Amino acid sequence: MLDIQKIRADFPILSQKVNGKPLVYFDNGATSQKPQVVIDAIAKYYQEINANIHRGVHTLSQLATDAYEISRGKVKNHINAKYAHEVLFTSGTTFGINLVANGFASILKPGDEVIVSSLEHHSNIVPWQMLCEKTGATLKVIPMDENGELIIAEYDKLLSPKTKIVTVNHISNALGIINPIKYIIDKAHEVGSAVLIDGAQAVPHLKPDVQALDCDFYAFSGHKMCGPTGTGILYGKEVWLNKLPPYQGGGEMIKEVTFEKTTYADLPHKFEAGTPHIAGGIVLGTAIDYMNEIGFENIQKQELELLEYATKRLSEIDDIRIYGTSENKTSVISFNIDGIHPYDIGTIIDKLGIAVRTGHHCAQPIMNFFCIPGTIRASFSFYNTKEEIDALVEAVKKAQMMLS
Ligand code: C6P
């Protein structure tokens, strides 16, 4: 059993008051809070070793380079990549997906097909639409049902030798549904397609094993898993990263530059042009260590309990509708109260110290499917408690009374 109060003491922000009330932070899907070890590690980097990496022979530059590469190694182990050079530092999931979509511009031809799902965040829709516009390829969409699950029989029908890349999220940010990605990956490979998994909402809750999944790309953000903002990882199989062209040109991604021709650096540097977020990359390793110390089994157990409790307690509210009722869910509840705009509930409960996200959650096609402008999304982390869920329920009831 996790000692939640002890864990909460690791997160200084959680003892804050907001609008005069104790903060109840249920917007973990947008970004997680940061433990003191992560905050300290950022300060320590700037106090003790701040220098540019891969560039200088001087001691600080070497210390910074070592720390950065040690962190890359931690990520490699965490996601079970085969090689450290398959792990690219990025600024987040959005960057990683755009990097791959941009690279596929040199692969796709008119008539080729890209498959996305109805459950995607805009970050995993728009780059592929842009790619299709550029190349003449066609975007196909796996439909969803009323429970918020993908209709896998329809996915099977979309696959063909024309499919060049399938790109789906591991877990939906708007509904919390866990997608059957192993099946999706294996089926795509049967027709020779590559697969990208958007793991942004998965990594705070589970440890992906990219070799067991056999995905070709796996993108995620550091800030959703206790790490700093502006950090992220794109995992890519060596064979694919060698095949794709660089995304950005600049310093560090080259072997040799002349005005006639430039040759590119080996992996991973070919994709890491310019000075990166060095402190962020290093401290992402600290965040991963922190989460592994708590243990992902413990995290999942605690979050599942919170999900079950919140589902039961919120269901007591009259005229509530919860979206995404699949059994396969992580600790996210998206809901609406009949006749009340989600934004109004969000604004009132904020005055009571409760932070939730309201709106379309950058997943407008899901909202269009349910014919709603948006939802109220409460997304829980391992440091949340049942008492906080009680506070949410009371606050929503109060808002409902005020607004009806
Ligand atoms: N979702 C949310 O509140 P970035 O912004 O690059 O770190 O992550 C983008 C992204 C991509 N895919 C999924 C599934 C996501 O959930 C997100 C970010 C946040 O749901 C902010 S919009």
GROMACS .gro file of C-alpha atoms and ligand atoms in nm:
model
  426
    1MET     CA    1   0.000   0.000   0.000
    2LEU     CA    2   0.122   0.349  -0.084
    3ASP     CA    3   0.152   0.600   0.198
    4ILE     CA    4  -0.033   0.874   0.011
    5GLN     CA    5   0.026   1.144   0.273
    6LYS     CA    6   0.400   1.076   0.256
    7ILE     CA    7   0.389   1.095  -0.125
    8ARG     CA    8   0.188   1.417  -0.114
    9ALA     CA    9   0.458   1.572   0.102
   10ASP     CA   10   0.695   1.526  -0.196
   11PHE     CA   11   0.483   1.773  -0.398
   12PRO     CA   12   0.506   2.123  -0.247
   13ILE     CA   13   0.228   2.264  -0.467
   14LEU     CA   14  -0.029   2.022  -0.323
   15SER     CA   15  -0.030   2.193   0.015
   16GLN     CA   16  -0.119   2.527  -0.144
   17LYS     CA   17  -0.448   2.706  -0.114
   18VAL     CA   18  -0.619   2.831  -0.431
   19ASN     CA   19  -0.894   3.088  -0.396
   20GLY     CA   20  -0.866   3.042  -0.021
   21LYS     CA   21  -0.939   2.666  -0.039
   22PRO     CA   22  -0.704   2.370  -0.027
   23LEU     CA   23  -0.596   2.290  -0.382
   24VAL     CA   24  -0.756   1.978  -0.533
   25TYR     CA   25  -0.555   1.918  -0.847
   26PHE     CA   26  -0.748   1.701  -1.092
   27ASP     CA   27  -0.591   1.832  -1.414
   28ASN     CA   28  -0.316   1.574  -1.428
   29GLY     CA   29  -0.403   1.486  -1.789
   30ALA     CA   30  -0.292   1.836  -1.889
   31THR     CA   31   0.027   1.824  -1.683
   32SER     CA   32   0.134   1.648  -1.365
   33GLN     CA   33   0.269   1.822  -1.059
   34LYS     CA   34   0.643   1.799  -0.984
   35PRO     CA   35   0.802   1.640  -0.679
   36GLN     CA   36   1.068   1.826  -0.482
   37VAL     CA   37   1.345   1.598  -0.619
   38VAL     CA   38   1.264   1.717  -0.969
   39ILE     CA   39   1.248   2.083  -0.865
   40ASP     CA   40   1.580   2.046  -0.679
   41ALA     CA   41   1.747   1.868  -0.970
   42ILE     CA   42   1.665   2.158  -1.204
   43ALA     CA   43   1.818   2.410  -0.962
   44LYS     CA   44   2.121   2.183  -0.905
   45TYR     CA   45   2.186   2.159  -1.279
   46TYR     CA   46   2.196   2.538  -1.318
   47GLN     CA   47   2.389   2.588  -0.994
   48GLU     CA   48   2.657   2.326  -1.056
   49ILE     CA   49   2.698   2.208  -1.416
   50ASN     CA   50   2.527   2.443  -1.659
   51ALA     CA   51   2.713   2.412  -1.992
   52ASN     CA   52   2.635   2.319  -2.350
   53ILE     CA   53   2.652   1.949  -2.438
   54HIS     CA   54   2.842   1.747  -2.700
   55ARG     CA   55   3.050   2.056  -2.779
   56GLY     CA   56   3.320   2.144  -2.530
   57VAL     CA   57   3.628   1.967  -2.399
   58HIS     CA   58   3.597   2.159  -2.075
   59THR     CA   59   3.489   1.984  -1.758
   60LEU     CA   60   3.144   2.136  -1.720
   61SER     CA   61   3.051   2.054  -2.079
   62GLN     CA   62   3.159   1.696  -2.023
   63LEU     CA   63   2.964   1.674  -1.698
   64ALA     CA   64   2.651   1.809  -1.868
   65THR     CA   65   2.698   1.573  -2.165
   66ASP     CA   66   2.742   1.274  -1.935
   67ALA     CA   67   2.433   1.363  -1.733
   68TYR     CA   68   2.228   1.409  -2.052
   69GLU     CA   69   2.340   1.076  -2.197
   70ILE     CA   70   2.285   0.898  -1.863
   71SER     CA   71   1.928   1.028  -1.875
   72ARG     CA   72   1.887   0.897  -2.231
   73GLY     CA   73   2.002   0.559  -2.099
   74LYS     CA   74   1.742   0.573  -1.820
   75VAL     CA   75   1.468   0.638  -2.074
   76LYS     CA   76   1.598   0.353  -2.290
   77ASN     CA   77   1.576   0.115  -1.995
   78HIS     CA   78   1.241   0.252  -1.883
   79ILE     CA   79   1.071   0.187  -2.217
   80ASN     CA   80   1.290  -0.116  -2.297
   81ALA     CA   81   1.428   0.021  -2.625
   82LYS     CA   82   1.694  -0.195  -2.786
   83TYR     CA   83   1.945   0.089  -2.825
   84ALA     CA   84   1.995   0.427  -2.657
   85HIS     CA   85   2.026   0.588  -3.001
   86GLU     CA   86   1.663   0.494  -3.068
   87VAL     CA   87   1.565   0.743  -2.795
   88LEU     CA   88   1.539   1.100  -2.922
   89PHE     CA   89   1.496   1.396  -2.690
   90THR     CA   90   1.218   1.626  -2.810
   91SER     CA   91   1.016   1.912  -2.664
   92GLY     CA   92   0.711   1.688  -2.622
   93THR     CA   93   0.467   1.452  -2.789
   94THR     CA   94   0.363   1.713  -3.045
   95PHE     CA   95   0.721   1.757  -3.166
   96GLY     CA   96   0.777   1.381  -3.188
   97ILE     CA   97   0.466   1.321  -3.397
   98ASN     CA   98   0.548   1.613  -3.628
   99LEU     CA   99   0.900   1.479  -3.672
  100VAL     CA  100   0.767   1.146  -3.797
  101ALA     CA  101   0.489   1.298  -4.011
  102ASN     CA  102   0.742   1.531  -4.171
  103GLY     CA  103   0.974   1.237  -4.242
  104PHE     CA  104   0.697   1.041  -4.408
  105ALA     CA  105   0.660   1.318  -4.666
  106SER     CA  106   0.959   1.161  -4.838
  107ILE     CA  107   0.798   0.815  -4.831
  108LEU     CA  108   0.429   0.865  -4.919
  109LYS     CA  109   0.292   0.885  -5.271
  110PRO     CA  110  -0.052   0.984  -5.400
  111GLY     CA  111  -0.294   0.698  -5.329
  112ASP     CA  112  -0.114   0.584  -5.014
  113GLU     CA  113  -0.314   0.582  -4.692
  114VAL     CA  114  -0.260   0.698  -4.335
  115ILE     CA  115  -0.487   0.559  -4.061
  116VAL     CA  116  -0.567   0.758  -3.746
  117SER     CA  117  -0.841   0.694  -3.492
  118SER     CA  118  -1.148   0.890  -3.383
  119LEU     CA  119  -1.001   0.915  -3.035
  120GLU     CA  120  -0.696   1.122  -3.126
  121HIS     CA  121  -0.571   1.444  -2.975
  122HIS     CA  122  -0.532   1.717  -3.239
  123SER     CA  123  -0.154   1.659  -3.218
  124ASN     CA  124  -0.210   1.320  -3.374
  125ILE     CA  125  -0.454   1.439  -3.641
  126VAL     CA  126  -0.332   1.770  -3.781
  127PRO     CA  127   0.028   1.667  -3.868
  128TRP     CA  128  -0.111   1.372  -4.068
  129GLN     CA  129  -0.366   1.592  -4.246
  130MET     CA  130  -0.083   1.827  -4.339
  131LEU     CA  131   0.120   1.529  -4.461
  132CYS     CA  132  -0.171   1.402  -4.673
  133GLU     CA  133  -0.220   1.748  -4.824
  134LYS     CA  134   0.148   1.761  -4.911
  135THR     CA  135   0.174   1.411  -5.060
  136GLY     CA  136  -0.168   1.330  -5.203
  137ALA     CA  137  -0.212   1.045  -4.955
  138THR     CA  138  -0.554   0.981  -4.799
  139LEU     CA  139  -0.643   0.999  -4.429
  140LYS     CA  140  -0.862   0.713  -4.302
  141VAL     CA  141  -1.026   0.715  -3.959
  142ILE     CA  142  -1.104   0.421  -3.728
  143PRO     CA  143  -1.456   0.490  -3.599
  144MET     CA  144  -1.562   0.476  -3.232
  145ASP     CA  145  -1.877   0.360  -3.052
  146GLU     CA  146  -2.096   0.511  -2.778
  147ASN     CA  147  -1.874   0.362  -2.503
  148GLY     CA  148  -1.580   0.550  -2.647
  149GLU     CA  149  -1.414   0.235  -2.778
  150LEU     CA  150  -1.262   0.199  -3.122
  151ILE     CA  151  -1.458  -0.030  -3.355
  152ILE     CA  152  -1.181  -0.272  -3.427
  153ALA     CA  153  -1.374  -0.467  -3.692
  154GLU     CA  154  -1.381  -0.143  -3.893
  155TYR     CA  155  -1.006  -0.098  -3.841
  156ASP     CA  156  -0.947  -0.441  -3.991
  157LYS     CA  157  -1.144  -0.332  -4.299
  158LEU     CA  158  -0.943  -0.010  -4.342
  159LEU     CA  159  -0.609  -0.192  -4.359
  160SER     CA  160  -0.466  -0.269  -4.703
  161PRO     CA  161  -0.132  -0.265  -4.882
  162LYS     CA  162  -0.199   0.107  -4.939
  163THR     CA  163  -0.167   0.168  -4.562
  164LYS     CA  164   0.174   0.321  -4.494
  165ILE     CA  165   0.136   0.434  -4.135
  166VAL     CA  166  -0.118   0.373  -3.858
  167THR     CA  167  -0.107   0.627  -3.577
  168VAL     CA  168  -0.317   0.594  -3.261
  169ASN     CA  169  -0.297   0.692  -2.900
  170HIS     CA  170  -0.224   0.439  -2.628
  171ILE     CA  171  -0.476   0.611  -2.401
  172SER     CA  172  -0.732   0.875  -2.500
  173ASN     CA  173  -0.678   1.207  -2.324
  174ALA     CA  174  -1.044   1.309  -2.341
  175LEU     CA  175  -1.202   0.982  -2.221
  176GLY     CA  176  -0.923   0.781  -2.060
  177ILE     CA  177  -0.995   0.475  -2.277
  178ILE     CA  178  -0.702   0.236  -2.316
  179ASN     CA  179  -0.678   0.127  -2.680
  180PRO     CA  180  -0.592  -0.229  -2.790
  181ILE     CA  181  -0.261  -0.113  -2.932
  182LYS     CA  182  -0.090  -0.453  -2.947
  183TYR     CA  183  -0.364  -0.579  -3.180
  184ILE     CA  184  -0.351  -0.255  -3.382
  185ILE     CA  185   0.028  -0.280  -3.420
  186ASP     CA  186   0.030  -0.649  -3.519
  187LYS     CA  187  -0.249  -0.605  -3.774
  188ALA     CA  188  -0.078  -0.302  -3.931
  189HIS     CA  189   0.247  -0.495  -3.963
  190GLU     CA  190   0.062  -0.773  -4.147
  191VAL     CA  191   0.001  -0.527  -4.435
  192GLY     CA  192   0.354  -0.381  -4.413
  193SER     CA  193   0.252  -0.054  -4.246
  194ALA     CA  194   0.453   0.136  -3.986
  195VAL     CA  195   0.286   0.222  -3.653
  196LEU     CA  196   0.324   0.526  -3.430
  197ILE     CA  197   0.183   0.521  -3.079
  198ASP     CA  198   0.102   0.849  -2.906
  199GLY     CA  199   0.188   0.758  -2.549
  200ALA     CA  200   0.130   1.105  -2.397
  201GLN     CA  201  -0.147   0.985  -2.165
  202ALA     CA  202  -0.004   0.640  -2.104
  203VAL     CA  203   0.338   0.713  -1.954
  204PRO     CA  204   0.201   0.873  -1.635
  205HIS     CA  205   0.022   0.545  -1.559
  206LEU     CA  206   0.226   0.260  -1.703
  207LYS     CA  207   0.566   0.156  -1.828
  208PRO     CA  208   0.551   0.092  -2.203
  209ASP     CA  209   0.769  -0.188  -2.338
  210VAL     CA  210   0.838  -0.078  -2.694
  211GLN     CA  211   1.005  -0.405  -2.792
  212ALA     CA  212   0.717  -0.618  -2.662
  213LEU     CA  213   0.469  -0.384  -2.832
  214ASP     CA  214   0.683  -0.391  -3.147
  215CYS     CA  215   0.569  -0.036  -3.237
  216ASP     CA  216   0.785   0.156  -3.484
  217PHE     CA  217   0.752   0.488  -3.301
  218TYR     CA  218   0.635   0.581  -2.952
  219ALA     CA  219   0.603   0.949  -2.859
  220PHE     CA  220   0.547   1.101  -2.516
  221SER     CA  221   0.589   1.414  -2.304
  222GLY     CA  222   0.799   1.447  -1.989
  223HIS     CA  223   0.572   1.701  -1.821
  224LYS     CA  224   0.284   1.455  -1.781
  225MET     CA  225   0.505   1.215  -1.583
  226CYS     CA  226   0.645   1.443  -1.311
  227GLY     CA  227   0.913   1.588  -1.540
  228PRO     CA  228   0.971   1.945  -1.661
  229THR     CA  229   0.766   2.107  -1.939
  230GLY     CA  230   0.939   2.132  -2.275
  231THR     CA  231   1.069   1.776  -2.252
  232GLY     CA  232   0.965   1.469  -2.442
  233ILE     CA  233   1.082   1.153  -2.608
  234LEU     CA  234   1.039   1.004  -2.949
  235TYR     CA  235   1.134   0.639  -2.960
  236GLY     CA  236   1.191   0.508  -3.312
  237LYS     CA  237   1.319   0.173  -3.430
  238GLU     CA  238   1.672   0.212  -3.562
  239VAL     CA  239   1.571   0.096  -3.908
  240TRP     CA  240   1.301   0.365  -3.930
  241LEU     CA  241   1.514   0.646  -3.788
  242ASN     CA  242   1.781   0.564  -4.044
  243LYS     CA  243   1.520   0.573  -4.319
  244LEU     CA  244   1.366   0.910  -4.223
  245PRO     CA  245   1.532   1.239  -4.322
  246PRO     CA  246   1.631   1.488  -4.049
  247TYR     CA  247   1.350   1.712  -3.925
  248GLN     CA  248   1.550   2.027  -3.853
  249GLY     CA  249   1.888   2.137  -3.984
  250GLY     CA  250   2.144   2.307  -3.763
  251GLY     CA  251   2.427   2.252  -3.521
  252GLU     CA  252   2.505   1.907  -3.383
  253MET     CA  253   2.307   1.711  -3.644
  254ILE     CA  254   2.582   1.707  -3.904
  255LYS     CA  255   2.899   1.513  -3.984
  256GLU     CA  256   3.035   1.764  -4.230
  257VAL     CA  257   2.907   2.086  -4.385
  258THR     CA  258   3.026   2.243  -4.707
  259PHE     CA  259   2.831   2.472  -4.939
  260GLU     CA  260   2.813   2.186  -5.186
  261LYS     CA  261   2.682   1.915  -4.954
  262THR     CA  262   2.611   1.834  -4.591
  263THR     CA  263   2.633   1.488  -4.442
  264TYR     CA  264   2.432   1.404  -4.136
  265ALA     CA  265   2.537   1.279  -3.795
  266ASP     CA  266   2.457   0.929  -3.676
  267LEU     CA  267   2.158   0.856  -3.456
  268PRO     CA  268   2.035   1.006  -3.233
  269HIS     CA  269   2.209   1.336  -3.317
  270LYS     CA  270   2.070   1.347  -3.673
  271PHE     CA  271   1.736   1.440  -3.514
  272GLU     CA  272   1.864   1.666  -3.238
  273ALA     CA  273   1.960   1.994  -3.406
  274GLY     CA  274   2.049   2.295  -3.194
  275THR     CA  275   2.093   2.335  -2.820
  276PRO     CA  276   1.827   2.120  -2.652
  277HIS     CA  277   1.650   2.166  -2.318
  278ILE     CA  278   1.953   2.023  -2.138
  279ALA     CA  279   1.829   2.066  -1.782
  280GLY     CA  280   1.492   1.925  -1.885
  281GLY     CA  281   1.642   1.619  -2.052
  282ILE     CA  282   1.859   1.543  -1.750
  283VAL     CA  283   1.576   1.597  -1.502
  284LEU     CA  284   1.336   1.380  -1.702
  285GLY     CA  285   1.565   1.099  -1.586
  286THR     CA  286   1.514   1.214  -1.226
  287ALA     CA  287   1.135   1.208  -1.276
  288ILE     CA  288   1.151   0.856  -1.420
  289ASP     CA  289   1.360   0.742  -1.121
  290TYR     CA  290   1.104   0.898  -0.886
  291MET     CA  291   0.810   0.721  -1.051
  292ASN     CA  292   0.993   0.390  -1.060
  293GLU     CA  293   1.068   0.421  -0.689
  294ILE     CA  294   0.698   0.455  -0.622
  295GLY     CA  295   0.644   0.167  -0.862
  296PHE     CA  296   0.405   0.153  -1.155
  297GLU     CA  297   0.210  -0.136  -1.003
  298ASN     CA  298   0.142   0.077  -0.695
  299ILE     CA  299   0.056   0.375  -0.913
  300GLN     CA  300  -0.194   0.172  -1.113
  301LYS     CA  301  -0.354   0.022  -0.803
  302GLN     CA  302  -0.401   0.360  -0.640
  303GLU     CA  303  -0.533   0.522  -0.958
  304LEU     CA  304  -0.774   0.238  -1.029
  305GLU     CA  305  -0.917   0.273  -0.678
  306LEU     CA  306  -0.961   0.646  -0.735
  307LEU     CA  307  -1.130   0.582  -1.070
  308GLU     CA  308  -1.375   0.332  -0.921
  309TYR     CA  309  -1.452   0.553  -0.625
  310ALA     CA  310  -1.498   0.865  -0.839
  311THR     CA  311  -1.719   0.682  -1.089
  312LYS     CA  312  -1.942   0.560  -0.806
  313ARG     CA  313  -1.955   0.894  -0.625
  314LEU     CA  314  -2.009   1.107  -0.936
  315SER     CA  315  -2.286   0.872  -1.053
  316GLU     CA  316  -2.486   0.984  -0.746
  317ILE     CA  317  -2.527   1.328  -0.903
  318ASP     CA  318  -2.862   1.383  -1.080
  319ASP     CA  319  -2.849   1.437  -1.455
  320ILE     CA  320  -2.482   1.351  -1.489
  321ARG     CA  321  -2.353   1.178  -1.799
  322ILE     CA  322  -2.012   1.015  -1.802
  323TYR     CA  323  -1.844   0.975  -2.142
  324GLY     CA  324  -1.619   0.678  -2.202
  325THR     CA  325  -1.778   0.389  -2.015
  326SER     CA  326  -1.543   0.115  -2.132
  327GLU     CA  327  -1.398  -0.130  -1.879
  328ASN     CA  328  -1.057  -0.052  -2.022
  329LYS     CA  329  -0.993   0.285  -1.867
  330THR     CA  330  -0.733   0.480  -1.684
  331SER     CA  331  -0.798   0.738  -1.411
  332VAL     CA  332  -0.986   0.995  -1.618
  333ILE     CA  333  -1.355   1.083  -1.590
  334SER     CA  334  -1.512   1.305  -1.853
  335PHE     CA  335  -1.865   1.416  -1.772
  336ASN     CA  336  -2.139   1.671  -1.821
  337ILE     CA  337  -2.441   1.780  -1.622
  338ASP     CA  338  -2.755   1.805  -1.833
  339GLY     CA  339  -2.839   2.155  -1.944
  340ILE     CA  340  -2.524   2.316  -1.799
  341HIS     CA  341  -2.221   2.425  -2.000
  342PRO     CA  342  -1.902   2.249  -1.880
  343TYR     CA  343  -1.719   2.583  -1.867
  344ASP     CA  344  -1.967   2.717  -1.608
  345ILE     CA  345  -1.915   2.419  -1.378
  346GLY     CA  346  -1.537   2.447  -1.419
  347THR     CA  347  -1.542   2.816  -1.330
  348ILE     CA  348  -1.750   2.768  -1.016
  349ILE     CA  349  -1.555   2.471  -0.883
  350ASP     CA  350  -1.229   2.658  -0.944
  351LYS     CA  351  -1.353   2.910  -0.688
  352LEU     CA  352  -1.373   2.613  -0.449
  353GLY     CA  353  -1.009   2.525  -0.514
  354ILE     CA  354  -1.075   2.241  -0.758
  355ALA     CA  355  -0.874   2.231  -1.082
  356VAL     CA  356  -1.031   2.032  -1.366
  357ARG     CA  357  -1.011   2.083  -1.740
  358THR     CA  358  -1.322   2.188  -1.931
  359GLY     CA  359  -1.376   2.210  -2.304
  360HIS     CA  360  -1.293   1.990  -2.601
  361HIS     CA  361  -0.956   1.879  -2.462
  362CYS     CA  362  -0.794   1.922  -2.807
  363ALA     CA  363  -1.006   1.630  -2.925
  364GLN     CA  364  -1.289   1.801  -3.114
  365PRO     CA  365  -1.384   1.494  -3.322
  366ILE     CA  366  -1.478   1.311  -2.998
  367MET     CA  367  -1.697   1.603  -2.891
  368ASN     CA  368  -1.857   1.611  -3.237
  369PHE     CA  369  -1.930   1.238  -3.207
  370PHE     CA  370  -2.122   1.296  -2.883
  371CYS     CA  371  -2.272   1.625  -3.020
  372ILE     CA  372  -2.145   1.828  -2.724
  373PRO     CA  373  -1.927   2.140  -2.698
  374GLY     CA  374  -1.701   1.977  -2.442
  375THR     CA  375  -1.686   1.799  -2.110
  376ILE     CA  376  -1.560   1.847  -1.756
  377ARG     CA  377  -1.254   1.624  -1.724
  378ALA     CA  378  -1.121   1.513  -1.387
  379SER     CA  379  -0.792   1.329  -1.432
  380PHE     CA  380  -0.639   1.168  -1.124
  381SER     CA  381  -0.283   1.090  -1.031
  382PHE     CA  382  -0.136   0.856  -0.769
  383TYR     CA  383  -0.103   1.150  -0.527
  384ASN     CA  384  -0.477   1.221  -0.525
  385THR     CA  385  -0.711   1.099  -0.252
  386LYS     CA  386  -1.071   0.985  -0.204
  387GLU     CA  387  -1.129   1.289   0.020
  388GLU     CA  388  -1.043   1.510  -0.276
  389ILE     CA  389  -1.297   1.319  -0.486
  390ASP     CA  390  -1.557   1.385  -0.214
  391ALA     CA  391  -1.471   1.755  -0.241
  392LEU     CA  392  -1.519   1.740  -0.620
  393VAL     CA  393  -1.860   1.575  -0.585
  394GLU     CA  394  -1.978   1.832  -0.330
  395ALA     CA  395  -1.847   2.117  -0.546
  396VAL     CA  396  -2.020   1.988  -0.861
  397LYS     CA  397  -2.348   1.949  -0.668
  398LYS     CA  398  -2.314   2.305  -0.542
  399ALA     CA  399  -2.243   2.436  -0.893
  400GLN     CA  400  -2.539   2.241  -1.027
  401MET     CA  401  -2.767   2.399  -0.767
  402MET     CA  402  -2.641   2.748  -0.846
  403LEU     CA  403  -2.678   2.703  -1.222
  404SER     CA  404  -3.014   2.525  -1.248
  405C6P     N1  405  -0.286   1.668  -2.384
  405C6P     C1  406  -0.450   1.741  -2.222
  405C6P     O1  407  -0.494   1.822  -2.140
  405C6P     P1  408   0.224   1.803  -2.566
  405C6P     O2  409   0.140   1.926  -2.562
  405C6P     O3  410   0.310   1.797  -2.688
  405C6P     O4  411   0.297   1.775  -2.439
  405C6P     O5  412   0.119   1.680  -2.576
  405C6P     C2  413   0.023   1.676  -2.678
  405C6P     C3  414  -0.068   1.559  -2.658
  405C6P     C4  415  -0.065   1.456  -2.751
  405C6P     N2  416  -0.140   1.347  -2.737
  405C6P     C5  417  -0.221   1.330  -2.631
  405C6P     C6  418  -0.299   1.204  -2.618
  405C6P     C7  419  -0.230   1.430  -2.534
  405C6P     O6  420  -0.310   1.413  -2.430
  405C6P     C8  421  -0.152   1.549  -2.548
  405C6P     C9  422  -0.164   1.662  -2.450
  405C6P    C10  423  -0.311   1.764  -2.278
  405C6P     O7  424  -0.513   1.643  -2.257
  405C6P    C11  425  -0.292   1.906  -2.320
  405C6P     S1  426  -0.386   1.949  -2.461
   0.00000   0.00000   0.00000
